[in-house]
Coordinates of C-alpha atoms and ligand atoms in Angstrom, one line a residue:
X138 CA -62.0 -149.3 106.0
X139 CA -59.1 -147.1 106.5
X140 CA -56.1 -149.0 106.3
X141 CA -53.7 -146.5 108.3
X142 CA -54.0 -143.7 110.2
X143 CA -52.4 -140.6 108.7
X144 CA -49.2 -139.7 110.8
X145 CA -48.8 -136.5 112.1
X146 CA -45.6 -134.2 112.7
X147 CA -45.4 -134.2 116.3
X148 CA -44.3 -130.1 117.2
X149 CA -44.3 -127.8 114.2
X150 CA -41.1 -126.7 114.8
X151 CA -40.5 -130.5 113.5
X152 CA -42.3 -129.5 110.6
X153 CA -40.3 -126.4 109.3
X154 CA -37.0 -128.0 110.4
X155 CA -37.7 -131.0 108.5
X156 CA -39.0 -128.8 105.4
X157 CA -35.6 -126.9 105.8
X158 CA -34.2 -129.6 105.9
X159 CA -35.2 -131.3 102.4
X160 CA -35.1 -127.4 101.2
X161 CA -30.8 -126.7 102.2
X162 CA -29.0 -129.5 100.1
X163 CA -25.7 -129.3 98.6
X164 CA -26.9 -127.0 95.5
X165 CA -27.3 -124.1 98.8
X166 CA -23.2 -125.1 99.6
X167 CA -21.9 -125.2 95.9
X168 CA -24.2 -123.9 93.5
X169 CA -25.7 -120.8 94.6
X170 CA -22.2 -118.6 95.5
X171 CA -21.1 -119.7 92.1
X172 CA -24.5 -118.4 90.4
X173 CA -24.1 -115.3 92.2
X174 CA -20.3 -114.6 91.8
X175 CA -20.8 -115.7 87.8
X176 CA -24.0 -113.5 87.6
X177 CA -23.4 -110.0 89.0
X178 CA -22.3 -110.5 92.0
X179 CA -24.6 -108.5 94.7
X180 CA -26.7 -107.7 91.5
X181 CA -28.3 -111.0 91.1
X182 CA -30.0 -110.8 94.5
X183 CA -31.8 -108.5 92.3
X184 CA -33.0 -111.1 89.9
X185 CA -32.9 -113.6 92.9
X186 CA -35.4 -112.3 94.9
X187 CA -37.7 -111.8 92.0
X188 CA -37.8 -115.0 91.3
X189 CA -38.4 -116.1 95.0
X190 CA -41.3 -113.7 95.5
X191 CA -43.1 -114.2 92.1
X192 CA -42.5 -118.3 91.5
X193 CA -40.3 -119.7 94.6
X194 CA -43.0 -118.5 97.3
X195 CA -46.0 -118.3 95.2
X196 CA -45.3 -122.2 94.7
X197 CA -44.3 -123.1 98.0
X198 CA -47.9 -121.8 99.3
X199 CA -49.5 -123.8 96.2
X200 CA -47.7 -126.9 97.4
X201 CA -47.7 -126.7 101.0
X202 CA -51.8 -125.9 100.5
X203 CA -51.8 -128.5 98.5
X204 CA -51.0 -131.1 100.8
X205 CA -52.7 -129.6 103.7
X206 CA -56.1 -129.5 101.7
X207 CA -56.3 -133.4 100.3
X208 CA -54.0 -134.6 103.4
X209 CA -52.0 -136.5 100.9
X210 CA -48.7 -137.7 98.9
X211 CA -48.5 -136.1 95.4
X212 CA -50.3 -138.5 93.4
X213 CA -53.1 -138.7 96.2
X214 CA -53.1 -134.8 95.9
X215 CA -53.3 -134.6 92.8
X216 CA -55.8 -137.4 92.4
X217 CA -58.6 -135.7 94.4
X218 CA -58.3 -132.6 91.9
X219 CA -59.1 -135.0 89.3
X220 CA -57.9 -138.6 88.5
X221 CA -57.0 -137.8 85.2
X222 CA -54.0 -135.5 86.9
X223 CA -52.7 -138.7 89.3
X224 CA -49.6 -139.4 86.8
X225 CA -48.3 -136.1 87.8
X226 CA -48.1 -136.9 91.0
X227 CA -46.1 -140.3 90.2
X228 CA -44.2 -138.9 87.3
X229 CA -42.6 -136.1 90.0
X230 CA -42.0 -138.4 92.8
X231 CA -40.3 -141.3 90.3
X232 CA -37.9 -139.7 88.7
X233 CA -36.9 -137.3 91.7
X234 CA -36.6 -141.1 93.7
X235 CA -35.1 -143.3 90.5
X236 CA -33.4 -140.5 89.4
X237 CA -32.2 -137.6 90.9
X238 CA -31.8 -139.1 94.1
X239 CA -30.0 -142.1 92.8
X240 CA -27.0 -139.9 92.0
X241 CA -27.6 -137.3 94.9
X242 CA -27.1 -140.3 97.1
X243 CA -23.9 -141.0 95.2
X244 CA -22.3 -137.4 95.9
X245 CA -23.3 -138.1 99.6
X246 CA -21.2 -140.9 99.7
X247 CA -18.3 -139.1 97.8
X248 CA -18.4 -136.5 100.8
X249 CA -18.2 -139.3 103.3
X250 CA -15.4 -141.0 101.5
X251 CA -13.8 -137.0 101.7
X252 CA -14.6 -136.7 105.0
X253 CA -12.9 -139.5 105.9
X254 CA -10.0 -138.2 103.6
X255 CA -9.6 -135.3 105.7
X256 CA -8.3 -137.1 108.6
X257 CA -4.7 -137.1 106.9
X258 CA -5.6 -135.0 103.8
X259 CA -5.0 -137.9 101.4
X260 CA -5.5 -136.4 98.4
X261 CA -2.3 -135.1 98.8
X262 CA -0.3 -132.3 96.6
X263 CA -2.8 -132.6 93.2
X264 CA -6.4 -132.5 94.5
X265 CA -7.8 -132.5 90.7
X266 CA -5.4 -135.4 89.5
X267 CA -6.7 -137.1 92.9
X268 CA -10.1 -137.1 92.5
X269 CA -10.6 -137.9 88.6
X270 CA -7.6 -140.4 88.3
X271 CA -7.3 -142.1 91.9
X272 CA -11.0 -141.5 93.5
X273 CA -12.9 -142.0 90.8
X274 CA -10.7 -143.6 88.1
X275 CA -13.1 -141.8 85.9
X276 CA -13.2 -143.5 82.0
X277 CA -14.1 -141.1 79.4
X278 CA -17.2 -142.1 77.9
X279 CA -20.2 -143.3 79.4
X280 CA -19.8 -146.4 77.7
X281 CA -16.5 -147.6 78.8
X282 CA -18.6 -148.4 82.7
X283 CA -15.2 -150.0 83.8
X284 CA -15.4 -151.3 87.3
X285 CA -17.6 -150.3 90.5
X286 CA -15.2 -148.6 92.8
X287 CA -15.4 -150.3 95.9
X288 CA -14.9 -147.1 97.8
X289 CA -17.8 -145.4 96.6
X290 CA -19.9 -148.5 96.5
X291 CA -19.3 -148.9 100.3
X292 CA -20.0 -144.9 101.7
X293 CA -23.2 -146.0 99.6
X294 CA -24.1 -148.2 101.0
X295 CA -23.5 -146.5 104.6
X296 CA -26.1 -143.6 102.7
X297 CA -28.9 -145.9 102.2
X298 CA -28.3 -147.4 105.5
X299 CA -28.8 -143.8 107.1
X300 CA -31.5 -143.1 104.8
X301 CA -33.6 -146.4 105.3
X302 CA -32.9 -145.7 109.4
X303 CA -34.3 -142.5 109.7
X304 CA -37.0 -142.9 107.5
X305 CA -38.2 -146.5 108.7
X306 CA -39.0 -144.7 111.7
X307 CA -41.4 -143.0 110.6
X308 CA -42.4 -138.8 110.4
X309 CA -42.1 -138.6 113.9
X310 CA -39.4 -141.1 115.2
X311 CA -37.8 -140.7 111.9
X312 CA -37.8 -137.9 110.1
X313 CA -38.8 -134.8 112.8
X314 CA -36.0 -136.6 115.3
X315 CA -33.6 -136.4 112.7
X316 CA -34.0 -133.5 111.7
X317 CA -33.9 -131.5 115.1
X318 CA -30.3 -133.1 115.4
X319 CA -29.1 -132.6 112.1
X320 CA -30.4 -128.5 111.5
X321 CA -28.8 -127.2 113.9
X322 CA -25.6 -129.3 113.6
X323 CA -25.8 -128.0 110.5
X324 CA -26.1 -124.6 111.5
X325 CA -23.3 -124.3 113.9
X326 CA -20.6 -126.0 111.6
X327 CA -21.7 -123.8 108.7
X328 CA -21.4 -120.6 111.1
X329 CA -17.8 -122.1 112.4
X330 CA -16.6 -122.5 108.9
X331 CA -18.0 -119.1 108.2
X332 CA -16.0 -117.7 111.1
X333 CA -12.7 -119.2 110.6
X334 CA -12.7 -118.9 106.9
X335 CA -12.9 -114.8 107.6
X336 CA -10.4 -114.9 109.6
X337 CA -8.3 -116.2 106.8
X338 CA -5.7 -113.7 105.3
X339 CA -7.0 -112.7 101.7
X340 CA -11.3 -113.3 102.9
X341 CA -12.3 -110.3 102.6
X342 CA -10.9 -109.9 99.3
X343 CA -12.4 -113.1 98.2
X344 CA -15.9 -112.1 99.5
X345 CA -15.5 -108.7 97.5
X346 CA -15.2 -110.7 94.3
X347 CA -18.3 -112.5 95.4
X348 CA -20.8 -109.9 96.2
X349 CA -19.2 -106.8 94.1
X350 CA -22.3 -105.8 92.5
X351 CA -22.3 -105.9 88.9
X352 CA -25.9 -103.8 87.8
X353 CA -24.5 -104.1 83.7
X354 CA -25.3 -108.1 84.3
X355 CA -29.4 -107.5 84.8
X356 CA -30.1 -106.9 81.4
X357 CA -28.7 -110.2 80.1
X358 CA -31.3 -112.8 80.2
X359 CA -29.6 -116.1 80.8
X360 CA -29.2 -114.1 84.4
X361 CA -32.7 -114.2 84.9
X362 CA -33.1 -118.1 83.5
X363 CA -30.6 -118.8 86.4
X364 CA -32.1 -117.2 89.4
X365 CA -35.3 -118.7 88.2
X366 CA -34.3 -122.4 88.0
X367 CA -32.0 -122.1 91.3
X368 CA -35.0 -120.6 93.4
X369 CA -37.1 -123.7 91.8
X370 CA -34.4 -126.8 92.8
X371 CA -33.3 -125.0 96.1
X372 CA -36.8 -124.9 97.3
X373 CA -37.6 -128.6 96.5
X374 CA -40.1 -127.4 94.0
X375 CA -41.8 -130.0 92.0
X376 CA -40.1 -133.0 93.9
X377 CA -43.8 -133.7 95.8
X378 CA -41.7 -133.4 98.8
X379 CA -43.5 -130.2 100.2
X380 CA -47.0 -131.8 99.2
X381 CA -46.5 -134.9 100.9
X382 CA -45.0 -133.1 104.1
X383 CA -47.7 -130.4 104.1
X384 CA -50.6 -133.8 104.7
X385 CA -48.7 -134.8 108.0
X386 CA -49.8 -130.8 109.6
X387 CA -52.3 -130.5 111.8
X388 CA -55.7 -129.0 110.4
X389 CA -55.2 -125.2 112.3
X390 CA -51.5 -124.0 110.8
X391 CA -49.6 -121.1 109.4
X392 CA -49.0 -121.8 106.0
X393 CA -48.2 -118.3 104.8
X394 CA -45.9 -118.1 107.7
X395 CA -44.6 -121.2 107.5
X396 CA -43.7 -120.7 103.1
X397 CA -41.7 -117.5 104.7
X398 CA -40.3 -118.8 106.8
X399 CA -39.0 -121.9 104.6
X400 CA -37.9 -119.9 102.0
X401 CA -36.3 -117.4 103.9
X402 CA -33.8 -119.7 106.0
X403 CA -33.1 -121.1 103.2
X404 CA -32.1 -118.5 100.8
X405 CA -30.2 -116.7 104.1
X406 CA -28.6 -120.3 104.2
X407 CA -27.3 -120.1 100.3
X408 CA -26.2 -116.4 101.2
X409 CA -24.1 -116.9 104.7
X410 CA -22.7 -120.6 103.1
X411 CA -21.8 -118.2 99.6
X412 CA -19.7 -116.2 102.1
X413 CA -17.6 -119.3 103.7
X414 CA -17.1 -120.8 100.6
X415 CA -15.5 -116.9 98.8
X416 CA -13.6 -116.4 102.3
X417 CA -11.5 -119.9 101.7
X418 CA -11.6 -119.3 97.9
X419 CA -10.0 -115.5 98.7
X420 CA -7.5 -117.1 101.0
X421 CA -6.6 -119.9 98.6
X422 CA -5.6 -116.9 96.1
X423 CA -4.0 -114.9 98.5
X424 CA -1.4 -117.8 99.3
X425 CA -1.3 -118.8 96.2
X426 CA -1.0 -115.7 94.3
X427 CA -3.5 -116.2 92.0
X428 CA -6.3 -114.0 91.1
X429 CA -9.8 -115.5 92.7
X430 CA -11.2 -115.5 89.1
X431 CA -8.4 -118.3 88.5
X432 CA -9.4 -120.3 91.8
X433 CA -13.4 -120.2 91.4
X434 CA -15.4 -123.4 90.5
X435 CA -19.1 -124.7 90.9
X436 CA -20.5 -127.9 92.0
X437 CA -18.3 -130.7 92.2
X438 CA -15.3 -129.3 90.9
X439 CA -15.6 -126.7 94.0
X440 CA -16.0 -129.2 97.0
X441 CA -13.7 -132.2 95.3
X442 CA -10.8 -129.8 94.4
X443 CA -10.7 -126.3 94.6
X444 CA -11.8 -127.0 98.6
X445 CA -9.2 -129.7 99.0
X446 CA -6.8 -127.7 97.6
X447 CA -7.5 -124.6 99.9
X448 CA -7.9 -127.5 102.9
X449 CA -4.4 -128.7 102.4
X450 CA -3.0 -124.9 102.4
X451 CA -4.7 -124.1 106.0
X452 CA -1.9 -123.1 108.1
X453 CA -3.2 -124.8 111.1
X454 CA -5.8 -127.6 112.0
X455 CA -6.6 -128.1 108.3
X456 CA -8.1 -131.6 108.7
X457 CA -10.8 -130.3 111.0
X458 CA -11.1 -127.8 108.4
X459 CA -11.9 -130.7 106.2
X460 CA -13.7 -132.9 108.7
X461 CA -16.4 -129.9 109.1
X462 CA -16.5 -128.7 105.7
X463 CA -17.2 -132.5 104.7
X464 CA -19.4 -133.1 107.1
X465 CA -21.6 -130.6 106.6
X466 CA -22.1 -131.7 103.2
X467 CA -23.2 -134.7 104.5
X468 CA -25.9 -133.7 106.5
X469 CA -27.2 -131.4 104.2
X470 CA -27.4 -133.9 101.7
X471 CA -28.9 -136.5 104.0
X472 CA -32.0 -134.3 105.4
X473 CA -32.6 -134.1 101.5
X474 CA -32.4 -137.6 100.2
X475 CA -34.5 -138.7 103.1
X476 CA -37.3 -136.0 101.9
X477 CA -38.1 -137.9 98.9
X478 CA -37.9 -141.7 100.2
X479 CA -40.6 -140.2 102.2
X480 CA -42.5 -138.6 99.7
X481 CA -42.5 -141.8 97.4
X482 CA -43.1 -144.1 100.6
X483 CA -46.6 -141.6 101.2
X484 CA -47.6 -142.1 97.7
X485 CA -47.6 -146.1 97.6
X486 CA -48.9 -146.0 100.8
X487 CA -51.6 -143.8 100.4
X488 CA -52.9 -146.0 97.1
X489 CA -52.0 -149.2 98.1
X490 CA -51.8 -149.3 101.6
X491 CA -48.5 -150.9 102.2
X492 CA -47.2 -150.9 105.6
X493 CA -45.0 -147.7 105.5
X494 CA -42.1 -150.0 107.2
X495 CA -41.9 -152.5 104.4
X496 CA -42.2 -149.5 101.6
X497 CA -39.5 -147.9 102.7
X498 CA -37.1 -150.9 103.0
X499 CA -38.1 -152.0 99.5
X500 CA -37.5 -148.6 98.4
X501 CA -33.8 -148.1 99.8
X502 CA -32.8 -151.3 98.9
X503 CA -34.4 -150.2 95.4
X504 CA -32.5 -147.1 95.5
X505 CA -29.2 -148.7 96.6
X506 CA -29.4 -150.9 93.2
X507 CA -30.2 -148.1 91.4
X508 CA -27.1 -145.9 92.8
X509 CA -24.7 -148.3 91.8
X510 CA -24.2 -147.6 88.0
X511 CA -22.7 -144.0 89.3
X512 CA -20.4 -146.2 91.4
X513 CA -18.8 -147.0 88.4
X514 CA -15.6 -145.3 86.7
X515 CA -17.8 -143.8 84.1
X516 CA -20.4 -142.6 87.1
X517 CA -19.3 -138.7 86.6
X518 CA -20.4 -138.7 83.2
X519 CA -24.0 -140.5 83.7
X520 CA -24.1 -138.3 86.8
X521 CA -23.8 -135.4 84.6
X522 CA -26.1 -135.9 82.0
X523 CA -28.7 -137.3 84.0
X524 CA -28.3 -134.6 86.7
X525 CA -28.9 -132.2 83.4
X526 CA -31.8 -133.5 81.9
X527 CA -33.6 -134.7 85.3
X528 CA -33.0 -131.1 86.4
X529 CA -33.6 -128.8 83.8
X530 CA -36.8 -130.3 82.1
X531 CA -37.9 -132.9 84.3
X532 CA -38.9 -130.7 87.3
X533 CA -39.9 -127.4 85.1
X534 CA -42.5 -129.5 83.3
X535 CA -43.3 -131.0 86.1
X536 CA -44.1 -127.3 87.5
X537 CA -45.7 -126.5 84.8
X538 CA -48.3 -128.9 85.1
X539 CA -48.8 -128.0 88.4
X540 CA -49.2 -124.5 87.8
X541 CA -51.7 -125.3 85.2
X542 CA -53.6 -128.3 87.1
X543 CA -54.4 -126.1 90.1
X544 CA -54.7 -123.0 88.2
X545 CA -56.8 -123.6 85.7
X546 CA -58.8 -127.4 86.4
X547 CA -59.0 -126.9 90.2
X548 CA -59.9 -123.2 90.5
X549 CA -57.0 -121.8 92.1
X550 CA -59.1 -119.6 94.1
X551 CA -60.6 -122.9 96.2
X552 CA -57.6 -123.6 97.3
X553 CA -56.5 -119.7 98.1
X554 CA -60.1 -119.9 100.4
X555 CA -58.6 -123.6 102.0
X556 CA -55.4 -121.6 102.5
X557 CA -56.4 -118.2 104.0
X558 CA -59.5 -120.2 106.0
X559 CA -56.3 -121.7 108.5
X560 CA -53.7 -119.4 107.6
X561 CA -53.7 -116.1 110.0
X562 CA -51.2 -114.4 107.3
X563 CA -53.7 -114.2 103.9
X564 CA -52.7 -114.8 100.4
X565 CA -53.6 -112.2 98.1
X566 CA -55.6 -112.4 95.1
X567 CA -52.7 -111.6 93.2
X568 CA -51.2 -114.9 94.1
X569 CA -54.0 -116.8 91.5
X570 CA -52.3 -114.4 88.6
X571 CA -48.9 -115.8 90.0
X572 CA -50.1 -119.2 89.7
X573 CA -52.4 -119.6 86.4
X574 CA -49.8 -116.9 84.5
X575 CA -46.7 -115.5 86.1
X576 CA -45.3 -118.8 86.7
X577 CA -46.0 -121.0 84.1
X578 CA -45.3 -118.3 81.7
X579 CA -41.7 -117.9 83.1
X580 CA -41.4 -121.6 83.2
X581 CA -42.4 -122.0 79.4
X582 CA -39.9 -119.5 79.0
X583 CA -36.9 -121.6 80.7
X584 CA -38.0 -124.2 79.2
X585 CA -37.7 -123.0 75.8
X586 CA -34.4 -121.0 76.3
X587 CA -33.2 -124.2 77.9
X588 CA -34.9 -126.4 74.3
X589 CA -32.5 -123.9 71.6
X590 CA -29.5 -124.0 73.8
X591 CA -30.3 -128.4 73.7
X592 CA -30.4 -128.4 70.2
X593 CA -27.9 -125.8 69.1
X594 CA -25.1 -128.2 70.9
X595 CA -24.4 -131.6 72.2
X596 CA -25.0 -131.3 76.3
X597 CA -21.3 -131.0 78.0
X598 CA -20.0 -132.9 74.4
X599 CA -21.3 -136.6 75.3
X600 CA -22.3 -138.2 72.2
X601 CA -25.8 -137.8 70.9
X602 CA -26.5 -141.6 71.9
X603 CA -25.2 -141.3 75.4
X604 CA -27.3 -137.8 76.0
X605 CA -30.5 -140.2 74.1
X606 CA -30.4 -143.3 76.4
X607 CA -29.5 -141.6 79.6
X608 CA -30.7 -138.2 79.5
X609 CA -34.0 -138.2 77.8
X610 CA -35.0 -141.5 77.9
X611 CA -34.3 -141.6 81.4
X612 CA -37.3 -139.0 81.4
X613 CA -39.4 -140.7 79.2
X614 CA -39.3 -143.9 80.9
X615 CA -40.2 -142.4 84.5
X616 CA -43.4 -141.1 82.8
X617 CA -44.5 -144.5 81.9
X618 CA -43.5 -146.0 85.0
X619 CA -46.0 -143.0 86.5
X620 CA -48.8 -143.5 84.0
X621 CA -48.7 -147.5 84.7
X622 CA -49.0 -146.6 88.7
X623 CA -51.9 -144.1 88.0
X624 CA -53.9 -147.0 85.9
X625 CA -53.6 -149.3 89.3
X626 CA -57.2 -149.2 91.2
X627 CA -56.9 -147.6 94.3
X628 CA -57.6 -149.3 97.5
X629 CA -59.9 -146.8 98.4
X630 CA -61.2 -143.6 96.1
X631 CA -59.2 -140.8 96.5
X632 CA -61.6 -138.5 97.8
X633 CA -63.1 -140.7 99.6
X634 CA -59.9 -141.1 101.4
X635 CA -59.2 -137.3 101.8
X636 CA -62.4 -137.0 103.3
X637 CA -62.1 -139.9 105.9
X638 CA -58.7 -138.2 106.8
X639 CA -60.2 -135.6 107.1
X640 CA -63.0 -136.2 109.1
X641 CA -60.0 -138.2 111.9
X642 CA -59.1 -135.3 111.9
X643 CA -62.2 -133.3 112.5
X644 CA -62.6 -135.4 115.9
X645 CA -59.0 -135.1 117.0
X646 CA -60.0 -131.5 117.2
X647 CA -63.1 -131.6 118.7
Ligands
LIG968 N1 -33.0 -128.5 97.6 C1 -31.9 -129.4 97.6 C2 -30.6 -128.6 97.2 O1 -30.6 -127.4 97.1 C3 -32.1 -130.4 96.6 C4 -33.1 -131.5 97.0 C5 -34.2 -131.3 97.8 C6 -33.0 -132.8 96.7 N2 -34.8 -132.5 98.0 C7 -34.1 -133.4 97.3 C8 -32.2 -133.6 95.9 C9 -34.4 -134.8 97.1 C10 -32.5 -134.9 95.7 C11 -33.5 -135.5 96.4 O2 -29.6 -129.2 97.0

């Protein structure tokens, strides 16, 4: 029999929160102003909200749906479309957990080291010299590994720790506690460093630069390739997170409403966040007398310098600047890392039946291991290139699959009747045509764009060995790793098991 019973989120407000949650990560904080400032300013909303209306939500329903249909992880999802279609399951949850999260984790802990930085803004007069030569003591090449800092290796560790906590508990314990703590902690420090960063002299200035609109931009295609793949990694498409979080509803629930509502915080997050980050950014050139064009960065070179630059030029209380800012990152970062360990954890239990307690330890202790090599002084580098290939192909084809597996092997329209039987807001037809063409079309498209622009150039000038043996291979060998799980036998048939879950749940209701 039944080896477990399927949790369940315990309000749905827990649901949506904890979706948020895993949907707001750092790329909402650092990547998306960047995107929009580089792409047209207020123009690429344009592009933007395309993309979220004819892939971003079209794919959020399909996933959430999903779930909700075979009550189960990814693999156990797709499983009960067809066994032959199990390895996509694995092959998204493996390398999102031994891969992307690996390093994710690791820029967690480099916020905690910052936030702890911030207490007596350590990194002193030369932010960039700070963080490359002191922080990180970065080598080079990814070859020359050098030692594990000790600094990094120990916020780490304190990441797993909090990772392993919250998610030992459980869905309802675990994650849906943590995540009605750490939204709207979240929310508030975001607005406060939204506040004060306008008040700054030179914001508004810096917020022109970031939402001038700029219509000449639309036409150029790598424009559209960016709003594309930002709606896709924003939204935790393709991870399995939404899949595996989608099984733990209740049978009667809003999934139209609930994809809205999902997408919409979050892209209002990336928006609001855009305009705290341009505020400082227009304040750190107004003191500095520099145009903003000169002070603008992405990603980790916005948070570890240009932000620690602008941090240290506050003219009053520019730690707690620092100790918010920081902070923040954290806990975005957390409520996504923890998304995943979850959605792995579901699919091992769901085959194997593993007690979800010891899964999860094995898994962060796994993941700690695994962290460590971007501990090192060449960890920016592996970061990098792993972050790129993981990224750009691993989750498009990943998406691509999916699109195809439900659109075209399990009859989308089943699962738009599953859907719109529960839902009180209906999909339209025109959703199928999103799903078996719109989508995958445009992401055969990114994916080819992104395939010239590969070959044309070494990736970020690493050697073609180092982009080999950790970029692609790194992809490669997370699709064996998936096809040797799907060969396992199950403990109990897949659809056997969606069915018994489903018929628990049947009686809850009755
Ligand atoms: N959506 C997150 C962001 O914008 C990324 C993310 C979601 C993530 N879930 C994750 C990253 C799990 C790593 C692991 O940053």
């Amino acid at each position: 029999m039944l080896a477990h019973h399927r949790p369940k989120w315990k309000t749905h407000i827990g649901f949506v929160l904890a979706t948020v949650g895993s949907a707001i990560g750092l790329g909402n904080i650092w990547r998306f102003s960047y995107l929009c400032y580089k792409n047209g300013g207020g123009a690429f909303l344009v592009p933007y909200i395309i993309a979220l209306f004819v892939v971003g939500i079209p794919l959020i329903v399909l996933e959430i749906g999903l779930g909700h249909k075979m009550r189960g992880s990814a693999p156990a999802s797709f499983a009960s479309v067809s066994k032959k279609w199990e390895w996509l399951g694995w092959w998204q949850i493996v390398f999102v957990m031994f891969g992307i999260v690996l390093y994710y984790s690791v820029i967690i802990a480099w916020c905690l080291n910052y936030f702890f930085f911030s207490f007596d803004l350590s990194w002193g007069p030369n932010p960039d010299n700070f963080f490359t030569e002191v922080f990180l003591m970065n080598t080079d090449s990814p070859f020359s590994i050098g030692d594990v800092r000790t600094i990094i290796l120990f916020s780490l560790a304190v990441v797993w720790f909090l990772n392993w906590v919250i998610v030992f508990k459980g869905v309802q314990n675990g994650l849906e506690r943590a995540s009605k703590v750490f939204m709207p902690i979240l929310f508030i420090l975001t607005a406060v460093i939204i506040i004060w960063g306008l008040r700054l002299e030179g914001a508004a200035a810096g917020v022109a630069v970031y939402l001038k609109p700029d219509f000449s931009q639309i036409t150029n295609i790598k424009v559209w390739m960016d709003a594309f793949s930002q709606i896709f990694f924003t939204l935790s498409l393709g991870f399995g997170i939404m899949i595996a979080y989608a099984s733990y509803l209740p049978k009667k629930t809003q999934i139209v409403r609930d994809a809205l509502i999902i997408s919409g915080i979050n892209c209002l997050f990336s928006l609001l966040a855009g305009i705290g980050v341009f505020a400082v950014l227009g304040y750190m050139a107004n003191t500095t007398s520099l145009p903003v064009s000169e002070v603008v960065t992405e990603s980790i070179g916005l948070a570890f310098v240009a932000f620690p630059k602008a941090i240290s030029l506050l003219p009053a209380f520019s730690n707690l600047f620092g100790i918010l800012f920081f902070g923040s990152l954290v806990i975005a970062g957390l409520s996504s890392s923890i998304s995943i360990i979850e959605a792995f954890a579901s699919g091992i239990v769901d085959k194997f039946h593993y007690p979800h307690k010891a899964v999860v330890s094995v898994l962060c202790v796994a993941g700690f291991l695994g962290s460590i090599i971007f501990t090192t002084q060449a960890g920016i580098n592996w970061l990098d290139i792993a972050d790129h290939f993981l990224t750009q192909y691993g989750l498009i084809i990943g998406a691509i699959f999916e699109c195809i597996v439900i659109g075209w092997f399990f009859k989308v329209n089943k699962l738009r009747g599953h859907i719109n039987h529960y839902s009180g807001w209906k999909v339209p037809i025109f959703w199928n045509f999103c799903i078996k063409v719109i989508s995958p079309l445009i992401l055969i498209a990114i994916l080819i764009s992104s395939l010239i622009e590969e070959f044309s150039h070494n990736y970020g000038g690493y050697s073609p060995v180092a982009i080999i043996l950790i970029g692609r291979d790194w992809l490669i060998y997370s699709l064996f790793a998936a096809l040797i799980i799907a060969f396992q036998p199950w403990r109990l048939d897949p659809r056997q098991r969606m069915l018994i879950h489903e018929k628990e749940e049947d009686k809850k209701v009755s």
